Amino acid sequence: MPSSPTPSERERSDAEARAREKEEQAKLPYKWTQTIKDLDIVVPVAGNLRGKDIDVVMTKTKLKVAVKGQAPVIDGELTHAVKVDESAWTLETVGGGGKEISIHLDKTNKMEWWDAVVTNAEYKIDTSKIVPENSKLGDLDGETRGMVEKMMYDQRQKEMGKPTSEEEGKMDMLKKFQAQHPEMDFSNVKMS
């Protein structure tokens, strides 16, 4: 049976994977970045182009980006759905006389990392290696925030050697049961 890689082997493997991923992403005709909430794409184009020369078609599930009369730079199904009304594109002048098409996509699911912009992308990233930016509890939706607060409470309780919220619930149930059945002996009860 093969053994697990050592920390140094895992580190080397991760570094090689990051380098390969960076190299692959550099081969794409566009650059893209994401946060947990949105995704931004930059497509370099010739400096003499105007907005009317650009063809961007954006739907909830598809994206096409092209210079009119040329093959599309991006054309395919989005990896995940976006909010079209909150998404936009612009043509911007950049240094050196060039221009770039800047596309902002607002993710529908704000709790999901994308491995590529479109499903037919030649290269994908390993989303398990993404280190998210720090966020505030207030940024989370109510259900997620409650879950995170419970996890934080349970972690603090464990660090202090006290019972977690689940263990407290079990102990409360046992106390109620004991009160309802005083004739029973609970001296050897072990909670797990």
PDB file of C-alpha atoms in Angstrom:
ATOM      1  CA  MET A   1       0.000   0.000   0.000  1.00  0.00           C
ATOM      2  CA  PRO A   2       1.523   3.393  -1.023  1.00  0.00           C
ATOM      3  CA  SER A   3       2.364   5.740   1.818  1.00  0.00           C
ATOM      4  CA  SER A   4       1.229   9.341   2.034  1.00  0.00           C
ATOM      5  CA  PRO A   5       3.635  11.928   0.653  1.00  0.00           C
ATOM      6  CA  THR A   6       5.863  13.671   3.166  1.00  0.00           C
ATOM      7  CA  PRO A   7       5.223  17.385   3.790  1.00  0.00           C
ATOM      8  CA  SER A   8       8.240  18.334   1.659  1.00  0.00           C
ATOM      9  CA  GLU A   9       7.087  16.046  -1.191  1.00  0.00           C
ATOM     10  CA  ARG A  10       3.571  17.528  -0.991  1.00  0.00           C
ATOM     11  CA  GLU A  11       5.017  21.059  -0.962  1.00  0.00           C
ATOM     12  CA  ARG A  12       7.155  20.302  -4.020  1.00  0.00           C
ATOM     13  CA  SER A  13       4.192  18.717  -5.811  1.00  0.00           C
ATOM     14  CA  ASP A  14       1.973  21.731  -4.993  1.00  0.00           C
ATOM     15  CA  ALA A  15       4.673  24.143  -6.226  1.00  0.00           C
ATOM     16  CA  GLU A  16       4.992  22.197  -9.488  1.00  0.00           C
ATOM     17  CA  ALA A  17       1.195  22.195  -9.923  1.00  0.00           C
ATOM     18  CA  ARG A  18       1.034  25.977  -9.275  1.00  0.00           C
ATOM     19  CA  ALA A  19       3.814  26.608 -11.802  1.00  0.00           C
ATOM     20  CA  ARG A  20       2.093  24.416 -14.413  1.00  0.00           C
ATOM     21  CA  GLU A  21      -1.250  26.137 -13.742  1.00  0.00           C
ATOM     22  CA  LYS A  22       0.347  29.595 -14.041  1.00  0.00           C
ATOM     23  CA  GLU A  23       1.995  28.573 -17.322  1.00  0.00           C
ATOM     24  CA  GLU A  24      -1.306  27.188 -18.686  1.00  0.00           C
ATOM     25  CA  GLN A  25      -3.267  30.286 -17.683  1.00  0.00           C
ATOM     26  CA  ALA A  26      -0.648  32.497 -19.383  1.00  0.00           C
ATOM     27  CA  LYS A  27      -1.393  30.675 -22.680  1.00  0.00           C
ATOM     28  CA  LEU A  28      -5.045  31.823 -22.611  1.00  0.00           C
ATOM     29  CA  PRO A  29      -5.884  34.830 -24.837  1.00  0.00           C
ATOM     30  CA  TYR A  30      -7.393  36.529 -21.770  1.00  0.00           C
ATOM     31  CA  LYS A  31      -6.649  36.952 -18.076  1.00  0.00           C
ATOM     32  CA  TRP A  32      -9.189  36.264 -15.368  1.00  0.00           C
ATOM     33  CA  THR A  33      -9.464  36.598 -11.612  1.00  0.00           C
ATOM     34  CA  GLN A  34     -12.209  35.820  -9.153  1.00  0.00           C
ATOM     35  CA  THR A  35     -13.430  36.376  -5.656  1.00  0.00           C
ATOM     36  CA  ILE A  36     -16.054  34.179  -4.046  1.00  0.00           C
ATOM     37  CA  LYS A  37     -18.691  36.683  -5.268  1.00  0.00           C
ATOM     38  CA  ASP A  38     -17.605  37.681  -8.765  1.00  0.00           C
ATOM     39  CA  LEU A  39     -15.288  37.106 -11.691  1.00  0.00           C
ATOM     40  CA  ASP A  40     -13.345  39.608 -13.817  1.00  0.00           C
ATOM     41  CA  ILE A  41     -11.947  38.968 -17.299  1.00  0.00           C
ATOM     42  CA  VAL A  42      -9.550  41.150 -19.291  1.00  0.00           C
ATOM     43  CA  VAL A  43      -9.099  40.627 -23.040  1.00  0.00           C
ATOM     44  CA  PRO A  44      -6.307  42.665 -24.697  1.00  0.00           C
ATOM     45  CA  VAL A  45      -7.290  44.121 -28.107  1.00  0.00           C
ATOM     46  CA  ALA A  46      -5.821  46.525 -30.658  1.00  0.00           C
ATOM     47  CA  GLY A  47      -5.754  50.208 -29.692  1.00  0.00           C
ATOM     48  CA  ASN A  48      -7.643  51.342 -32.800  1.00  0.00           C
ATOM     49  CA  LEU A  49     -10.842  49.446 -31.895  1.00  0.00           C
ATOM     50  CA  ARG A  50     -14.019  51.138 -30.671  1.00  0.00           C
ATOM     51  CA  GLY A  51     -16.989  49.775 -28.743  1.00  0.00           C
ATOM     52  CA  LYS A  52     -18.944  49.161 -31.966  1.00  0.00           C
ATOM     53  CA  ASP A  53     -16.135  46.829 -33.125  1.00  0.00           C
ATOM     54  CA  ILE A  54     -16.599  44.558 -30.121  1.00  0.00           C
ATOM     55  CA  ASP A  55     -19.142  41.732 -29.903  1.00  0.00           C
ATOM     56  CA  VAL A  56     -19.934  40.664 -26.329  1.00  0.00           C
ATOM     57  CA  VAL A  57     -22.954  38.438 -25.774  1.00  0.00           C
ATOM     58  CA  MET A  58     -23.647  37.641 -22.135  1.00  0.00           C
ATOM     59  CA  THR A  59     -26.496  35.459 -20.856  1.00  0.00           C
ATOM     60  CA  LYS A  60     -27.063  33.745 -17.534  1.00  0.00           C
ATOM     61  CA  THR A  61     -25.156  30.668 -18.733  1.00  0.00           C
ATOM     62  CA  LYS A  62     -23.147  31.696 -21.834  1.00  0.00           C
ATOM     63  CA  LEU A  63     -20.438  34.166 -22.783  1.00  0.00           C
ATOM     64  CA  LYS A  64     -19.140  35.184 -26.193  1.00  0.00           C
ATOM     65  CA  VAL A  65     -16.374  37.785 -26.560  1.00  0.00           C
ATOM     66  CA  ALA A  66     -15.080  38.689 -30.029  1.00  0.00           C
ATOM     67  CA  VAL A  67     -13.826  41.461 -32.243  1.00  0.00           C
ATOM     68  CA  LYS A  68     -16.382  41.682 -35.085  1.00  0.00           C
ATOM     69  CA  GLY A  69     -15.176  39.763 -38.121  1.00  0.00           C
ATOM     70  CA  GLN A  70     -12.733  37.647 -36.098  1.00  0.00           C
ATOM     71  CA  ALA A  71     -12.999  34.298 -34.307  1.00  0.00           C
ATOM     72  CA  PRO A  72     -14.280  34.675 -30.722  1.00  0.00           C
ATOM     73  CA  VAL A  73     -11.713  34.889 -27.924  1.00  0.00           C
ATOM     74  CA  ILE A  74     -14.249  33.300 -25.554  1.00  0.00           C
ATOM     75  CA  ASP A  75     -17.335  31.421 -26.703  1.00  0.00           C
ATOM     76  CA  GLY A  76     -19.021  28.832 -24.527  1.00  0.00           C
ATOM     77  CA  GLU A  77     -21.121  27.794 -21.585  1.00  0.00           C
ATOM     78  CA  LEU A  78     -20.117  29.553 -18.372  1.00  0.00           C
ATOM     79  CA  THR A  79     -18.803  27.241 -15.680  1.00  0.00           C
ATOM     80  CA  HIS A  80     -21.658  28.440 -13.435  1.00  0.00           C
ATOM     81  CA  ALA A  81     -24.573  30.866 -13.806  1.00  0.00           C
ATOM     82  CA  VAL A  82     -24.216  34.642 -13.455  1.00  0.00           C
ATOM     83  CA  LYS A  83     -26.569  37.526 -12.715  1.00  0.00           C
ATOM     84  CA  VAL A  84     -26.712  39.251 -16.108  1.00  0.00           C
ATOM     85  CA  ASP A  85     -28.282  42.457 -14.703  1.00  0.00           C
ATOM     86  CA  GLU A  86     -25.331  42.850 -12.309  1.00  0.00           C
ATOM     87  CA  SER A  87     -22.679  41.978 -14.926  1.00  0.00           C
ATOM     88  CA  ALA A  88     -21.136  44.365 -17.464  1.00  0.00           C
ATOM     89  CA  TRP A  89     -18.342  44.951 -19.972  1.00  0.00           C
ATOM     90  CA  THR A  90     -16.353  47.998 -21.032  1.00  0.00           C
ATOM     91  CA  LEU A  91     -13.628  48.837 -23.540  1.00  0.00           C
ATOM     92  CA  GLU A  92     -10.770  50.603 -21.792  1.00  0.00           C
ATOM     93  CA  THR A  93      -7.582  52.302 -23.003  1.00  0.00           C
ATOM     94  CA  VAL A  94      -4.406  50.993 -21.375  1.00  0.00           C
ATOM     95  CA  GLY A  95      -0.785  52.111 -21.417  1.00  0.00           C
ATOM     96  CA  GLY A  96       1.213  51.656 -24.598  1.00  0.00           C
ATOM     97  CA  GLY A  97      -1.683  52.631 -26.888  1.00  0.00           C
ATOM     98  CA  GLY A  98      -3.564  49.368 -26.478  1.00  0.00           C
ATOM     99  CA  LYS A  99      -7.054  48.667 -25.262  1.00  0.00           C
ATOM    100  CA  GLU A 100      -8.721  45.890 -23.330  1.00  0.00           C
ATOM    101  CA  ILE A 101     -12.196  44.530 -22.981  1.00  0.00           C
ATOM    102  CA  SER A 102     -12.979  44.418 -19.269  1.00  0.00           C
ATOM    103  CA  ILE A 103     -15.782  42.038 -18.279  1.00  0.00           C
ATOM    104  CA  HIS A 104     -17.284  41.789 -14.802  1.00  0.00           C
ATOM    105  CA  LEU A 105     -19.487  38.765 -14.023  1.00  0.00           C
ATOM    106  CA  ASP A 106     -21.563  38.691 -10.848  1.00  0.00           C
ATOM    107  CA  LYS A 107     -21.842  35.070  -9.684  1.00  0.00           C
ATOM    108  CA  THR A 108     -25.306  33.701  -8.919  1.00  0.00           C
ATOM    109  CA  ASN A 109     -23.876  31.293  -6.333  1.00  0.00           C
ATOM    110  CA  LYS A 110     -21.619  33.399  -4.137  1.00  0.00           C
ATOM    111  CA  MET A 111     -20.229  30.374  -2.283  1.00  0.00           C
ATOM    112  CA  GLU A 112     -18.547  28.658  -5.226  1.00  0.00           C
ATOM    113  CA  TRP A 113     -15.133  28.917  -6.883  1.00  0.00           C
ATOM    114  CA  TRP A 114     -14.891  28.483 -10.658  1.00  0.00           C
ATOM    115  CA  ASP A 115     -12.191  26.283 -12.207  1.00  0.00           C
ATOM    116  CA  ALA A 116     -12.500  28.118 -15.560  1.00  0.00           C
ATOM    117  CA  VAL A 117     -14.528  30.902 -17.170  1.00  0.00           C
ATOM    118  CA  VAL A 118     -16.223  28.582 -19.669  1.00  0.00           C
ATOM    119  CA  THR A 119     -16.678  24.822 -19.619  1.00  0.00           C
ATOM    120  CA  ASN A 120     -14.815  24.395 -22.927  1.00  0.00           C
ATOM    121  CA  ALA A 121     -11.716  26.260 -21.672  1.00  0.00           C
ATOM    122  CA  GLU A 122      -8.494  24.525 -22.617  1.00  0.00           C
ATOM    123  CA  TYR A 123      -7.055  24.943 -19.108  1.00  0.00           C
ATOM    124  CA  LYS A 124      -8.673  24.761 -15.685  1.00  0.00           C
ATOM    125  CA  ILE A 125      -7.428  25.670 -12.223  1.00  0.00           C
ATOM    126  CA  ASP A 126      -7.458  23.522  -9.080  1.00  0.00           C
ATOM    127  CA  THR A 127     -10.064  25.261  -6.910  1.00  0.00           C
ATOM    128  CA  SER A 128      -9.018  23.233  -3.856  1.00  0.00           C
ATOM    129  CA  LYS A 129      -5.782  25.279  -3.759  1.00  0.00           C
ATOM    130  CA  ILE A 130      -7.531  28.676  -3.674  1.00  0.00           C
ATOM    131  CA  VAL A 131      -6.791  30.680  -0.554  1.00  0.00           C
ATOM    132  CA  PRO A 132      -9.747  33.044  -0.190  1.00  0.00           C
ATOM    133  CA  GLU A 133      -9.437  36.602   0.991  1.00  0.00           C
ATOM    134  CA  ASN A 134     -10.544  37.235   4.549  1.00  0.00           C
ATOM    135  CA  SER A 135     -14.211  38.046   4.861  1.00  0.00           C
ATOM    136  CA  LYS A 136     -16.394  39.447   7.587  1.00  0.00           C
ATOM    137  CA  LEU A 137     -19.281  37.569   9.179  1.00  0.00           C
ATOM    138  CA  GLY A 138     -21.545  40.374   7.966  1.00  0.00           C
ATOM    139  CA  ASP A 139     -20.710  39.436   4.346  1.00  0.00           C
ATOM    140  CA  LEU A 140     -22.358  36.033   4.777  1.00  0.00           C
ATOM    141  CA  ASP A 141     -26.025  35.188   4.301  1.00  0.00           C
ATOM    142  CA  GLY A 142     -28.019  34.442   7.478  1.00  0.00           C
ATOM    143  CA  GLU A 143     -27.880  30.644   7.326  1.00  0.00           C
ATOM    144  CA  THR A 144     -24.158  30.519   6.540  1.00  0.00           C
ATOM    145  CA  ARG A 145     -23.401  33.133   9.187  1.00  0.00           C
ATOM    146  CA  GLY A 146     -25.271  31.091  11.826  1.00  0.00           C
ATOM    147  CA  MET A 147     -23.349  27.966  10.864  1.00  0.00           C
ATOM    148  CA  VAL A 148     -19.985  29.788  11.040  1.00  0.00           C
ATOM    149  CA  GLU A 149     -20.843  31.359  14.425  1.00  0.00           C
ATOM    150  CA  LYS A 150     -21.796  27.917  15.784  1.00  0.00           C
ATOM    151  CA  MET A 151     -18.519  26.434  14.517  1.00  0.00           C
ATOM    152  CA  MET A 152     -16.547  29.302  16.102  1.00  0.00           C
ATOM    153  CA  TYR A 153     -18.406  28.848  19.416  1.00  0.00           C
ATOM    154  CA  ASP A 154     -17.761  25.085  19.368  1.00  0.00           C
ATOM    155  CA  GLN A 155     -14.068  25.675  18.598  1.00  0.00           C
ATOM    156  CA  ARG A 156     -13.708  28.092  21.544  1.00  0.00           C
ATOM    157  CA  GLN A 157     -15.514  25.618  23.823  1.00  0.00           C
ATOM    158  CA  LYS A 158     -13.163  22.789  22.769  1.00  0.00           C
ATOM    159  CA  GLU A 159     -10.093  24.983  23.361  1.00  0.00           C
ATOM    160  CA  MET A 160     -11.322  25.664  26.916  1.00  0.00           C
ATOM    161  CA  GLY A 161     -12.118  21.984  27.512  1.00  0.00           C
ATOM    162  CA  LYS A 162     -15.852  22.731  27.706  1.00  0.00           C
ATOM    163  CA  PRO A 163     -18.675  20.923  25.889  1.00  0.00           C
ATOM    164  CA  THR A 164     -19.662  21.929  22.335  1.00  0.00           C
ATOM    165  CA  SER A 165     -23.191  23.128  21.555  1.00  0.00           C
ATOM    166  CA  GLU A 166     -24.149  19.587  20.467  1.00  0.00           C
ATOM    167  CA  GLU A 167     -22.765  18.094  23.691  1.00  0.00           C
ATOM    168  CA  GLU A 168     -24.573  20.770  25.736  1.00  0.00           C
ATOM    169  CA  GLY A 169     -27.817  19.790  23.974  1.00  0.00           C
ATOM    170  CA  LYS A 170     -27.286  16.126  24.835  1.00  0.00           C
ATOM    171  CA  MET A 171     -26.557  16.987  28.479  1.00  0.00           C
ATOM    172  CA  ASP A 172     -29.708  19.148  28.675  1.00  0.00           C
ATOM    173  CA  MET A 173     -31.770  16.265  27.275  1.00  0.00           C
ATOM    174  CA  LEU A 174     -30.250  13.887  29.833  1.00  0.00           C
ATOM    175  CA  LYS A 175     -31.028  16.345  32.682  1.00  0.00           C
ATOM    176  CA  LYS A 176     -34.658  16.612  31.530  1.00  0.00           C
ATOM    177  CA  PHE A 177     -34.910  12.830  31.294  1.00  0.00           C
ATOM    178  CA  GLN A 178     -33.377  12.495  34.785  1.00  0.00           C
ATOM    179  CA  ALA A 179     -35.926  14.967  36.163  1.00  0.00           C
ATOM    180  CA  GLN A 180     -38.762  12.989  34.579  1.00  0.00           C
ATOM    181  CA  HIS A 181     -37.419   9.668  35.916  1.00  0.00           C
ATOM    182  CA  PRO A 182     -35.946  10.192  39.418  1.00  0.00           C
ATOM    183  CA  GLU A 183     -36.304   6.456  40.135  1.00  0.00           C
ATOM    184  CA  MET A 184     -33.556   5.590  37.621  1.00  0.00           C
ATOM    185  CA  ASP A 185     -29.823   5.526  38.453  1.00  0.00           C
ATOM    186  CA  PHE A 186     -27.776   7.664  36.021  1.00  0.00           C
ATOM    187  CA  SER A 187     -24.471   7.537  37.928  1.00  0.00           C
ATOM    188  CA  ASN A 188     -22.698   5.409  35.273  1.00  0.00           C
ATOM    189  CA  VAL A 189     -23.942   7.292  32.193  1.00  0.00           C
ATOM    190  CA  LYS A 190     -21.188   8.252  29.766  1.00  0.00           C
ATOM    191  CA  MET A 191     -21.806  10.854  27.055  1.00  0.00           C
ATOM    192  CA  SER A 192     -20.106  10.430  23.670  1.00  0.00           C
TER     193      SER A 192
END
